[in-house]
Tab-separated table of C-alpha atoms in Angstrom:
chain	number	residue	atom	x	y	z
A	19	MET	CA	119.063	85.388	92.456
A	20	GLN	CA	121.877	84.480	90.234
A	21	GLN	CA	123.899	83.811	93.750
A	22	THR	CA	121.275	81.664	94.879
A	23	SER	CA	121.110	79.794	91.474
A	24	LYS	CA	124.523	79.095	91.763
A	25	TYR	CA	124.609	77.921	95.167
A	26	ILE	CA	121.629	75.785	94.536
A	27	LYS	CA	123.750	73.956	91.378
A	28	LEU	CA	126.513	73.386	92.895
A	29	SER	CA	125.131	72.025	95.739
A	30	PHE	CA	123.149	69.604	93.434
A	31	LEU	CA	126.613	69.033	91.757
A	32	GLY	CA	128.127	68.408	94.852
A	33	PHE	CA	125.558	65.955	95.950
A	34	ALA	CA	125.448	64.428	92.834
A	35	LEU	CA	128.839	63.432	92.798
A	36	LEU	CA	128.639	62.157	96.607
A	37	LEU	CA	125.892	59.927	95.667
A	38	LEU	CA	127.866	58.587	92.510
A	39	GLY	CA	130.950	57.975	94.460
A	40	LEU	CA	128.793	56.584	97.117
A	41	SER	CA	127.152	54.199	94.404
A	42	TRP	CA	130.402	53.581	93.015
A	43	VAL	CA	131.887	52.374	96.624
A	44	SER	CA	128.925	50.194	96.831
A	45	PHE	CA	129.133	48.620	93.558
A	46	GLN	CA	132.709	48.129	93.788
A	47	GLN	CA	132.131	46.508	97.393
A	48	VAL	CA	129.173	44.292	95.860
A	49	TYR	CA	131.696	43.244	92.938
A	50	VAL	CA	134.361	42.390	95.710
A	51	ASN	CA	131.899	40.574	97.944
A	52	GLN	CA	130.966	38.585	94.819
A	53	THR	CA	134.502	37.983	94.270
A	54	ASN	CA	134.949	36.543	97.754
A	55	THR	CA	131.997	34.726	97.438
A	56	ASN	CA	132.787	33.055	94.304
A	57	ALA	CA	136.970	32.338	95.795
A	58	VAL	CA	135.309	30.378	99.248
A	59	GLU	CA	133.152	28.386	96.650
A	60	HIS	CA	136.343	27.332	94.260
A	61	THR	CA	138.030	26.835	97.500
A	62	GLN	CA	135.563	24.142	98.987
A	63	LYS	CA	135.228	22.902	95.756
A	64	VAL	CA	138.825	22.092	95.544
A	65	LEU	CA	138.336	20.348	99.272
A	66	LEU	CA	135.419	18.324	98.093
A	67	ILE	CA	137.329	17.197	95.065
A	68	SER	CA	140.342	16.209	97.151
A	69	GLU	CA	138.445	14.198	99.494
A	70	GLU	CA	136.741	12.124	96.520
A	71	PHE	CA	139.978	11.554	95.291
A	72	ILE	CA	141.515	10.604	98.585
A	73	SER	CA	138.301	8.200	98.739
A	74	ASN	CA	138.896	6.494	95.354
A	75	MET	CA	142.316	5.956	96.416
A	76	LYS	CA	141.283	4.225	99.292
A	77	ASP	CA	138.399	1.840	97.162
A	78	ILE	CA	141.334	1.066	94.633
A	79	GLU	CA	143.434	0.004	97.550
A	80	THR	CA	140.386	-1.883	99.133
A	81	GLY	CA	140.066	-3.454	95.862
A	82	GLN	CA	143.030	-4.874	95.359
A	83	ARG	CA	143.186	-6.337	99.045
A	84	GLY	CA	140.080	-8.265	98.314
A	85	PHE	CA	141.665	-9.492	94.963
A	86	LEU	CA	144.706	-10.824	96.488
A	87	LEU	CA	142.664	-12.699	99.371
A	88	THR	CA	140.219	-14.384	97.363
A	89	LYS	CA	141.414	-14.071	93.925
A	90	ASN	CA	137.891	-13.061	93.091
A	91	ARG	CA	137.820	-10.464	90.127
A	92	VAL	CA	134.870	-8.738	91.457
A	93	PHE	CA	137.127	-6.692	93.621
A	94	LEU	CA	139.056	-5.458	90.675
A	95	GLU	CA	135.534	-3.654	89.671
A	96	PRO	CA	135.878	-1.038	92.510
A	97	LEU	CA	139.658	-0.987	91.728
A	98	ASN	CA	139.278	-0.023	88.084
A	99	THR	CA	136.292	2.426	88.752
A	100	GLY	CA	138.401	4.177	91.821
A	101	GLN	CA	141.576	4.314	89.218
A	102	LYS	CA	139.496	5.882	86.605
A	103	ASP	CA	137.587	8.397	89.095
A	104	ALA	CA	140.776	9.482	90.776
A	105	LEU	CA	142.465	10.331	87.627
A	106	ALA	CA	139.165	12.396	86.884
A	107	ASN	CA	139.974	14.095	90.338
A	108	LEU	CA	143.769	15.206	89.552
A	109	ASP	CA	142.405	16.486	86.274
A	110	SER	CA	139.708	18.681	87.734
A	111	LEU	CA	142.001	19.829	90.725
A	112	ASP	CA	144.709	20.760	87.828
A	113	VAL	CA	142.081	23.074	86.348
A	114	LEU	CA	141.099	24.790	89.731
A	115	VAL	CA	144.560	25.307	91.239
A	116	LYS	CA	146.418	26.706	88.194
A	117	ASP	CA	146.772	30.190	89.585
A	118	ASN	CA	147.894	28.859	92.856
A	119	ALA	CA	151.645	27.971	92.302
A	120	VAL	CA	152.364	26.446	95.837
A	121	GLN	CA	149.364	24.089	95.539
A	122	LYS	CA	150.194	23.353	91.549
A	123	ARG	CA	153.552	22.024	92.855
A	124	CYS	CA	151.903	19.808	95.534
A	125	LEU	CA	149.562	18.386	93.176
A	126	VAL	CA	152.578	17.659	90.802
A	127	LYS	CA	153.770	15.301	93.871
A	128	ILE	CA	150.183	13.898	94.585
A	129	LYS	CA	149.812	12.971	90.870
A	130	GLU	CA	153.509	11.539	90.756
A	131	LEU	CA	152.196	9.199	93.902
A	132	SER	CA	149.059	8.458	92.767
A	133	ILE	CA	150.630	7.038	89.403
A	134	ASN	CA	153.294	5.054	91.158
A	135	LYS	CA	150.897	3.855	93.822
A	136	ILE	CA	148.192	2.710	90.969
A	137	LYS	CA	151.273	1.099	88.946
A	138	ALA	CA	152.276	-0.557	92.217
A	139	LEU	CA	148.729	-2.189	92.348
A	140	THR	CA	148.375	-3.089	89.156
A	141	ASP	CA	151.585	-4.876	89.032
A	142	ASN	CA	150.823	-6.820	92.068
A	143	ILE	CA	147.193	-7.937	90.359
A	144	SER	CA	149.097	-8.948	87.481
A	145	LEU	CA	151.715	-11.027	89.542
A	146	ILE	CA	148.737	-13.209	90.940
A	147	GLU	CA	147.011	-13.754	87.928
A	148	LYS	CA	150.313	-15.207	86.425
A	149	GLY	CA	150.455	-17.570	89.451
A	150	LYS	CA	153.450	-15.758	91.411
A	151	THR	CA	153.728	-14.367	94.830
A	152	ILE	CA	154.368	-11.003	95.968
A	153	ASP	CA	156.915	-10.689	98.088
A	154	MET	CA	157.298	-8.298	101.244
A	155	SER	CA	158.954	-5.369	99.985
A	156	THR	CA	156.715	-4.852	96.984
A	157	LEU	CA	154.045	-4.681	99.288
A	158	GLU	CA	156.185	-2.226	101.869
A	159	TYR	CA	156.527	-0.272	98.911
A	160	GLY	CA	152.781	-0.169	98.259
A	161	LYS	CA	152.201	0.794	101.763
A	162	LYS	CA	154.858	3.495	101.974
A	163	THR	CA	153.798	5.140	98.617
A	164	MET	CA	150.275	5.421	100.093
A	165	ASP	CA	151.069	7.148	103.283
A	166	SER	CA	153.033	9.427	101.239
A	167	LEU	CA	150.147	10.456	99.177
A	168	ARG	CA	148.244	10.776	102.172
A	169	THR	CA	150.404	13.160	103.726
A	170	ARG	CA	150.578	15.071	100.784
A	171	VAL	CA	147.066	15.551	100.388
A	172	ILE	CA	146.879	16.341	103.828
A	173	THR	CA	149.215	19.368	103.130
A	174	PHE	CA	147.331	19.782	99.957
A	175	GLN	CA	143.763	20.366	102.170
A	176	LYS	CA	145.538	22.613	104.991
A	177	ASN	CA	146.665	25.119	102.488
A	178	GLU	CA	143.153	24.903	101.312
A	179	ARG	CA	141.739	25.442	104.480
A	180	ASP	CA	144.031	28.091	105.272
A	181	LEU	CA	142.967	29.969	102.144
A	182	LEU	CA	139.093	28.843	102.649
A	183	SER	CA	139.459	30.642	106.176
A	184	ILE	CA	141.010	33.980	104.725
A	185	ARG	CA	138.559	34.085	101.622
A	186	THR	CA	135.907	33.548	104.328
A	187	ASN	CA	136.898	36.416	106.559
A	188	SER	CA	137.280	39.007	103.469
A	189	LYS	CA	133.947	37.781	102.322
A	190	ASN	CA	132.354	38.339	106.023
A	191	TYR	CA	134.519	41.894	106.099
A	192	GLY	CA	133.040	42.752	102.653
A	193	LEU	CA	129.180	41.364	104.070
A	194	SER	CA	129.708	43.814	107.148
A	195	LEU	CA	130.578	47.196	105.106
A	196	MET	CA	127.387	46.603	102.677
A	197	PRO	CA	125.111	47.834	105.601
A	198	ILE	CA	127.443	50.905	106.604
A	199	TYR	CA	127.510	51.656	102.510
A	200	GLN	CA	123.903	51.850	102.747
A	201	VAL	CA	123.482	53.774	105.686
A	202	LEU	CA	125.845	56.265	104.334
A	203	LEU	CA	124.072	55.886	100.573
A	204	SER	CA	120.757	56.598	102.555
A	205	PHE	CA	121.721	59.529	104.788
A	206	ALA	CA	123.592	61.281	101.695
A	207	SER	CA	120.619	60.883	100.018
A	208	LEU	CA	118.396	62.314	102.651
A	209	VAL	CA	120.653	65.270	103.289
A	210	LEU	CA	120.386	66.004	99.368
A	211	LEU	CA	116.526	65.934	99.593
A	212	GLY	CA	116.940	67.941	103.013
A	213	ILE	CA	119.410	70.768	101.105
A	214	SER	CA	117.155	70.526	97.829
A	215	TYR	CA	113.783	71.362	99.705
A	216	TYR	CA	115.630	74.025	101.916
A	217	PHE	CA	117.166	75.645	98.283
A	218	VAL	CA	113.706	74.954	96.602
A	219	ASN	CA	111.694	76.211	99.487
A	220	THR	CA	113.688	79.003	99.565
A	221	GLU	CA	114.032	80.161	96.260
A	222	LEU	CA	109.831	79.657	95.937
A	223	LYS	CA	109.785	82.113	98.853
A	224	ARG	CA	112.254	84.779	97.043
A	225	ARG	CA	110.005	84.262	93.943
A	226	PHE	CA	106.681	84.707	95.920
A	227	LEU	CA	108.119	88.039	97.451
A	228	THR	CA	109.563	88.966	93.995
A	229	GLU	CA	105.843	88.432	92.195
A	230	LYS	CA	104.407	90.413	95.021
A	231	THR	CA	107.181	93.222	94.622
A	232	LEU	CA	106.628	93.153	90.872
A	233	GLU	CA	102.579	93.244	91.248
A	234	LYS	CA	103.130	96.177	93.377
A	235	LYS	CA	105.431	98.102	90.591
A	236	VAL	CA	102.824	96.507	87.812
A	237	GLU	CA	99.829	98.807	89.927
A	238	GLU	CA	102.329	101.746	90.382
A	239	LEU	CA	102.934	101.548	86.870
A	240	ASN	CA	99.274	101.053	85.926
A	241	ARG	CA	98.975	103.961	88.495
A	242	SER	CA	101.510	106.255	86.657
A	243	ASN	CA	99.865	105.392	83.085
A	244	ALA	CA	96.478	106.635	84.379
A	245	GLU	CA	98.302	109.940	85.593
A	246	LEU	CA	99.674	110.052	82.027
A	247	GLU	CA	96.457	109.509	80.506
A	248	GLN	CA	94.940	111.802	82.753
A	249	PHE	CA	98.376	114.487	81.680
A	250	ALA	CA	97.533	113.797	77.958
A	251	TYR	CA	93.755	114.647	78.272
A	252	VAL	CA	94.906	117.923	80.057
A	253	ALA	CA	97.483	118.476	77.112
A	254	SER	CA	94.925	117.628	74.565
A	255	HIS	CA	91.760	120.122	76.298
A	256	ASP	CA	92.774	122.223	79.468
A	257	LEU	CA	96.126	123.003	77.822
A	258	GLN	CA	95.012	123.298	73.945
A	259	GLU	CA	92.116	125.640	74.368
A	260	PRO	CA	94.000	128.548	75.954
A	261	LEU	CA	96.746	128.148	73.810
A	262	ARG	CA	94.339	128.086	70.778
A	263	LYS	CA	92.671	131.511	72.077
A	264	ILE	CA	96.248	132.882	72.632
A	265	ARG	CA	97.050	132.098	68.947
A	266	ALA	CA	93.462	132.964	67.748
A	267	PHE	CA	94.188	136.922	69.583
A	268	SER	CA	97.491	137.047	68.486
A	269	ASP	CA	96.689	136.327	64.576
A	270	LYS	CA	93.623	138.725	65.005
A	271	LEU	CA	96.106	141.829	66.389
A	272	GLN	CA	98.138	140.761	63.436
A	273	LEU	CA	95.433	140.844	60.914
A	274	LYS	CA	93.265	143.726	62.403
A	275	GLN	CA	95.845	145.987	64.401
A	276	LYS	CA	99.296	145.375	62.978
A	277	GLU	CA	99.162	148.766	61.748
A	278	LEU	CA	97.996	150.516	64.902
A	279	LEU	CA	101.234	148.623	66.746
A	280	THR	CA	105.187	150.274	67.001
A	281	ASN	CA	107.528	148.420	65.596
A	282	ASP	CA	108.649	147.001	68.779
A	283	GLY	CA	104.918	145.777	69.444
A	284	GLN	CA	104.863	144.127	66.159
A	285	GLU	CA	108.115	142.416	67.175
A	286	THR	CA	106.694	141.209	70.458
A	287	LEU	CA	103.498	140.329	68.277
A	288	SER	CA	105.501	137.848	66.574
A	289	LYS	CA	107.305	136.102	69.445
A	290	ILE	CA	104.237	135.457	71.017
A	291	ALA	CA	102.748	133.586	67.781
A	292	SER	CA	105.863	131.716	67.317
A	293	SER	CA	106.341	130.719	71.162
A	294	ALA	CA	102.630	129.874	70.756
A	295	ALA	CA	103.356	127.848	67.523
A	296	ARG	CA	106.468	126.233	69.255
A	297	MET	CA	104.136	125.322	72.364
A	298	GLN	CA	101.635	123.972	70.488
A	299	THR	CA	104.046	121.504	68.552
A	300	LEU	CA	105.442	120.673	72.164
A	301	ILE	CA	101.851	119.545	73.236
A	302	ASP	CA	101.607	117.513	69.992
A	303	ASP	CA	104.937	115.750	70.653
A	304	LEU	CA	104.036	115.031	74.125
A	305	LEU	CA	100.779	113.728	73.164
A	306	ASN	CA	102.587	111.578	70.560
A	307	PHE	CA	104.952	110.037	73.203
A	308	SER	CA	102.079	109.394	75.751
A	309	ARG	CA	100.428	107.273	72.999
A	310	MET	CA	103.207	105.664	72.487
A	311	VAL	CA	103.491	104.576	76.307
A	312	ASN	CA	100.165	103.818	76.611
A	313	HIS	CA	99.611	101.472	73.394
A	314	LYS	CA	97.224	98.885	74.804
A	315	SER	CA	93.961	100.105	73.217
A	316	GLN	CA	96.246	99.703	69.839
A	317	GLN	CA	95.580	97.243	67.543
A	318	ILE	CA	98.322	94.545	66.113
A	319	GLU	CA	97.896	94.646	62.375
A	320	GLU	CA	100.102	93.274	59.625
A	321	VAL	CA	101.930	96.255	58.013
A	322	SER	CA	103.712	96.797	54.691
A	323	LEU	CA	106.568	98.608	55.124
A	324	ASN	CA	106.711	99.489	51.213
A	325	VAL	CA	103.525	101.322	51.434
A	326	LEU	CA	104.011	102.940	55.042
A	327	VAL	CA	107.532	104.484	54.041
A	328	ASN	CA	106.003	105.525	50.513
A	329	ASP	CA	103.414	107.252	52.427
A	330	VAL	CA	105.992	108.758	54.986
A	331	LEU	CA	108.006	109.833	52.106
A	332	GLU	CA	104.610	111.302	50.392
A	333	GLU	CA	104.072	113.254	53.653
A	334	LEU	CA	107.673	115.038	53.313
A	335	SER	CA	107.487	115.382	49.807
A	336	VAL	CA	108.025	119.362	50.078
A	337	GLU	CA	110.665	119.315	52.310
A	338	ILE	CA	112.104	116.612	50.132
A	339	HIS	CA	111.521	118.811	46.972
A	340	GLN	CA	112.984	121.858	49.319
A	341	LYS	CA	116.132	119.798	49.828
A	342	ASN	CA	116.319	118.305	46.820
A	343	ALA	CA	116.994	115.021	48.783
A	344	ASN	CA	117.531	111.641	46.632
A	345	ILE	CA	115.880	108.769	48.734
A	346	GLU	CA	116.664	105.263	48.175
A	347	VAL	CA	114.785	102.457	49.383
A	348	GLU	CA	115.190	98.271	49.115
A	349	ASN	CA	112.278	96.153	48.918
A	350	LEU	CA	110.708	96.347	52.534
A	351	PRO	CA	109.086	93.246	54.519
A	352	TYR	CA	105.711	92.972	55.994
A	353	LEU	CA	105.558	93.684	59.724
A	354	LYS	CA	103.153	92.450	62.441
A	355	GLY	CA	102.890	95.417	64.890
A	356	TYR	CA	101.335	98.819	65.783
A	357	GLY	CA	100.890	100.633	62.054
A	358	PHE	CA	100.686	104.101	64.063
A	359	GLN	CA	103.737	103.737	65.868
A	360	ILE	CA	105.941	102.551	63.144
A	361	ARG	CA	104.917	105.246	61.018
A	362	GLN	CA	105.881	107.430	63.312
A	363	LEU	CA	109.029	105.844	63.624
A	364	PHE	CA	109.843	106.207	60.283
A	365	LEU	CA	108.935	109.650	60.090
A	366	ASN	CA	110.938	110.760	63.150
A	367	LEU	CA	113.846	109.091	61.440
A	368	ILE	CA	113.670	110.138	57.811
A	369	SER	CA	112.588	113.816	58.974
A	370	ASN	CA	115.776	113.799	61.273
A	371	SER	CA	118.055	112.988	58.368
A	372	LEU	CA	116.294	115.917	56.086
A	373	LYS	CA	116.749	118.214	58.798
A	374	TYR	CA	120.520	117.508	60.285
A	375	ALA	CA	121.351	117.609	56.168
A	376	LEU	CA	125.041	119.539	55.712
A	377	GLN	CA	124.478	123.041	54.439
A	378	GLY	CA	125.314	123.294	50.965
A	379	VAL	CA	125.446	119.213	49.963
A	380	LYS	CA	122.412	117.448	48.651
A	381	PRO	CA	121.008	114.843	51.170
A	382	GLU	CA	121.776	111.247	50.342
A	383	ILE	CA	119.143	109.138	52.317
A	384	SER	CA	119.229	104.969	51.884
A	385	ILE	CA	116.663	102.644	53.857
A	386	LYS	CA	118.153	99.211	53.376
A	387	TYR	CA	117.058	95.774	54.329
A	388	SER	CA	118.730	92.560	55.657
A	389	GLU	CA	116.981	89.712	57.792
A	390	VAL	CA	119.680	89.012	60.769
A	391	ASN	CA	120.258	86.230	63.120
A	392	ALA	CA	119.966	87.715	66.613
A	393	LYS	CA	123.674	87.103	67.823
A	394	HIS	CA	124.400	89.393	65.321
A	395	ILE	CA	122.795	92.316	67.171
A	396	PRO	CA	125.143	93.631	69.979
A	397	ASN	CA	124.488	93.985	73.353
A	398	ILE	CA	121.311	91.607	73.661
A	399	ALA	CA	120.761	88.385	75.754
A	400	GLN	CA	122.174	85.128	74.451
A	401	SER	CA	118.380	83.530	75.104
A	402	LYS	CA	117.634	85.329	71.806
A	403	ASP	CA	120.618	83.833	69.802
A	404	ASN	CA	118.224	81.746	67.991
A	405	ILE	CA	115.647	84.087	66.998
A	406	LEU	CA	115.693	86.141	63.276
A	407	PHE	CA	114.963	89.938	63.202
A	408	HIS	CA	114.354	92.333	60.467
A	409	LYS	CA	117.243	94.915	60.064
A	410	ILE	CA	116.387	98.204	58.475
A	411	SER	CA	119.228	100.802	58.250
A	412	ILE	CA	118.432	104.192	57.615
A	413	ILE	CA	121.729	106.012	56.275
A	414	ASP	CA	122.139	109.557	55.639
A	415	ASN	CA	125.263	111.973	54.763
A	416	GLY	CA	124.498	114.326	57.087
A	417	ILE	CA	126.117	116.733	59.887
A	418	GLY	CA	126.406	113.229	62.377
A	419	PHE	CA	127.152	113.410	65.656
A	420	GLU	CA	130.062	112.417	68.367
A	421	SER	CA	130.005	108.488	69.122
A	422	GLN	CA	129.659	109.474	72.628
A	423	TYR	CA	126.073	110.750	72.300
A	424	VAL	CA	124.587	107.554	70.920
A	425	GLU	CA	122.672	106.690	74.016
A	426	LYS	CA	122.272	110.619	75.010
A	427	ILE	CA	119.979	111.263	71.523
A	428	PHE	CA	117.564	108.566	72.686
A	429	ILE	CA	116.306	110.495	76.118
A	430	ILE	CA	113.511	112.445	75.798
A	431	PHE	CA	114.022	116.138	75.755
A	432	GLN	CA	118.019	115.920	75.161
A	433	ARG	CA	119.125	117.982	72.200
A	434	LEU	CA	122.534	118.212	71.028
A	435	HIS	CA	121.896	121.258	69.176
A	436	ASN	CA	120.274	124.529	70.348
A	437	ARG	CA	116.770	125.688	68.806
A	438	GLY	CA	118.568	128.478	66.819
A	439	GLU	CA	120.587	126.138	64.547
A	440	PHE	CA	117.566	123.279	64.395
A	441	GLN	CA	113.917	123.181	65.462
A	442	GLY	CA	112.831	120.447	67.663
A	443	ASN	CA	111.681	119.279	71.167
A	444	GLY	CA	114.152	116.568	71.415
A	445	ILE	CA	111.567	113.881	71.451
A	446	GLY	CA	111.667	112.599	68.261
A	447	LEU	CA	114.064	109.826	69.118
A	448	ALA	CA	112.560	108.872	72.522
A	449	ILE	CA	109.255	107.880	70.793
A	450	CYS	CA	111.627	105.912	68.198
A	451	LYS	CA	113.310	104.104	71.410
A	452	ARG	CA	109.594	103.829	72.848
A	453	VAL	CA	107.872	102.153	69.662
A	454	MET	CA	110.999	99.783	68.969
A	455	ALA	CA	110.223	98.610	73.066
A	456	ASN	CA	106.659	98.566	72.268
A	457	HIS	CA	107.510	96.152	69.299
A	458	HIS	CA	110.204	94.001	71.197
A	459	GLY	CA	112.913	95.054	69.141
A	460	PHE	CA	115.881	97.583	68.970
A	461	ILE	CA	117.269	100.620	67.815
A	462	PHE	CA	121.121	101.714	67.481
A	463	ALA	CA	122.681	104.844	66.330
A	464	LYS	CA	126.222	105.206	64.865
A	465	SER	CA	127.910	108.248	63.397
A	466	LYS	CA	130.908	110.390	63.244
A	467	PRO	CA	130.561	114.701	62.828
A	468	TYR	CA	130.173	115.256	59.084
A	469	GLU	CA	130.215	111.676	58.063
A	470	GLY	CA	126.299	111.128	58.589
A	471	ALA	CA	124.585	109.149	60.705
A	472	THR	CA	123.143	105.617	60.607
A	473	PHE	CA	120.109	104.606	62.533
A	474	ASP	CA	119.708	100.454	62.806
A	475	ILE	CA	116.217	99.410	64.043
A	476	TYR	CA	115.426	95.664	64.077
A	477	PHE	CA	112.267	94.012	64.544
A	478	PRO	CA	111.565	90.482	65.338
A	479	ALA	CA	110.803	88.254	62.379
A	480	THR	CA	107.593	86.741	64.120
A	481	THR	CA	104.602	88.221	65.668
A	482	THR	CA	104.919	91.002	68.190
């Protein structure tokens, strides 16, 4: 599942980068196309103004010619207007070609010839107004200047037309690429959609199969639980009934027939009674464990741990007094949980601390409380990092155990000591583990031989 999820993420990332890349290229191409379009329009504007300039220069020359022939000042009007417009054209061209060094140099020469031409025309008009004649050399100079001006303007326009051709080709080429980029972008989107559909569909099928498998396992688990409930029923009735009779008959023999038995018979009878009592304890422990596994019928309630622990200490008061144990309990919180189970949890942990006390050493047991963030709990999923937990530590100064057994002690029927040393069936800590699982909590142990043991239990600080 993690591998599939990894492939899905990598595929989405790869195609997202591809789409981003194609989108960026398309954007760049649009930008280039717009730049080329602006450049084409710019060149066309330069050509248009240069044509207007030549037209205005022709108007100037026509106005001069009309005035020279008729001496009528009406012809000076187009000359003055043309002169003004021609100079304005040159100023506009100067701004438009400022980034083109070749055209800039050409325009400088055009300006120079234009000024000379206009000055020559103005001088000729001034001579006529003064009643003087214009010699042929002056007229030839004016014609020569105008011819040079036309040649320069033609060169200027040719440069612009060459530039227009280049820019138009670039614009057309860019426009021809746009459909290709659009097709690539659309194709990549379709491929991404197809692959996404494949992975999502595969994941849905996998989840469907997983759900079916899970449903089957739940069904098997329910069947196992039903069998366990049946076992609990058998243990509580069919097994206990003959066991009670065995104990009753052995007790009767001890009371009424003890004097008739030999020493060997009395010892055998004592062993029968002891074994029957141990069998009864084992059945009771198994019943307790089965009740922890099948807890659906139990109700969640608000539990005061202070009251609950006091009740447990009261129940263990005889053993506490016998061992002269000192037990210190900090102020404990309220919990939402299964009261019966939580009581069994503390009963098992505290009774273990009393049971495994060091010989000849006064038992010291501390029950401490703090609220911690899940990130401080070892070996749990990071998804719980923002959850608060009630941490309760049961600390003793007993015989302890090797750290290599911190997991083994929670397995049902696993014992670290033989029955000759300490009584028990190896179920108590397995029940504790089950109780914490039922409350979505955790239990951890740490210890060293002859240095006591610490059991840390963590309950979620929210409703279970």
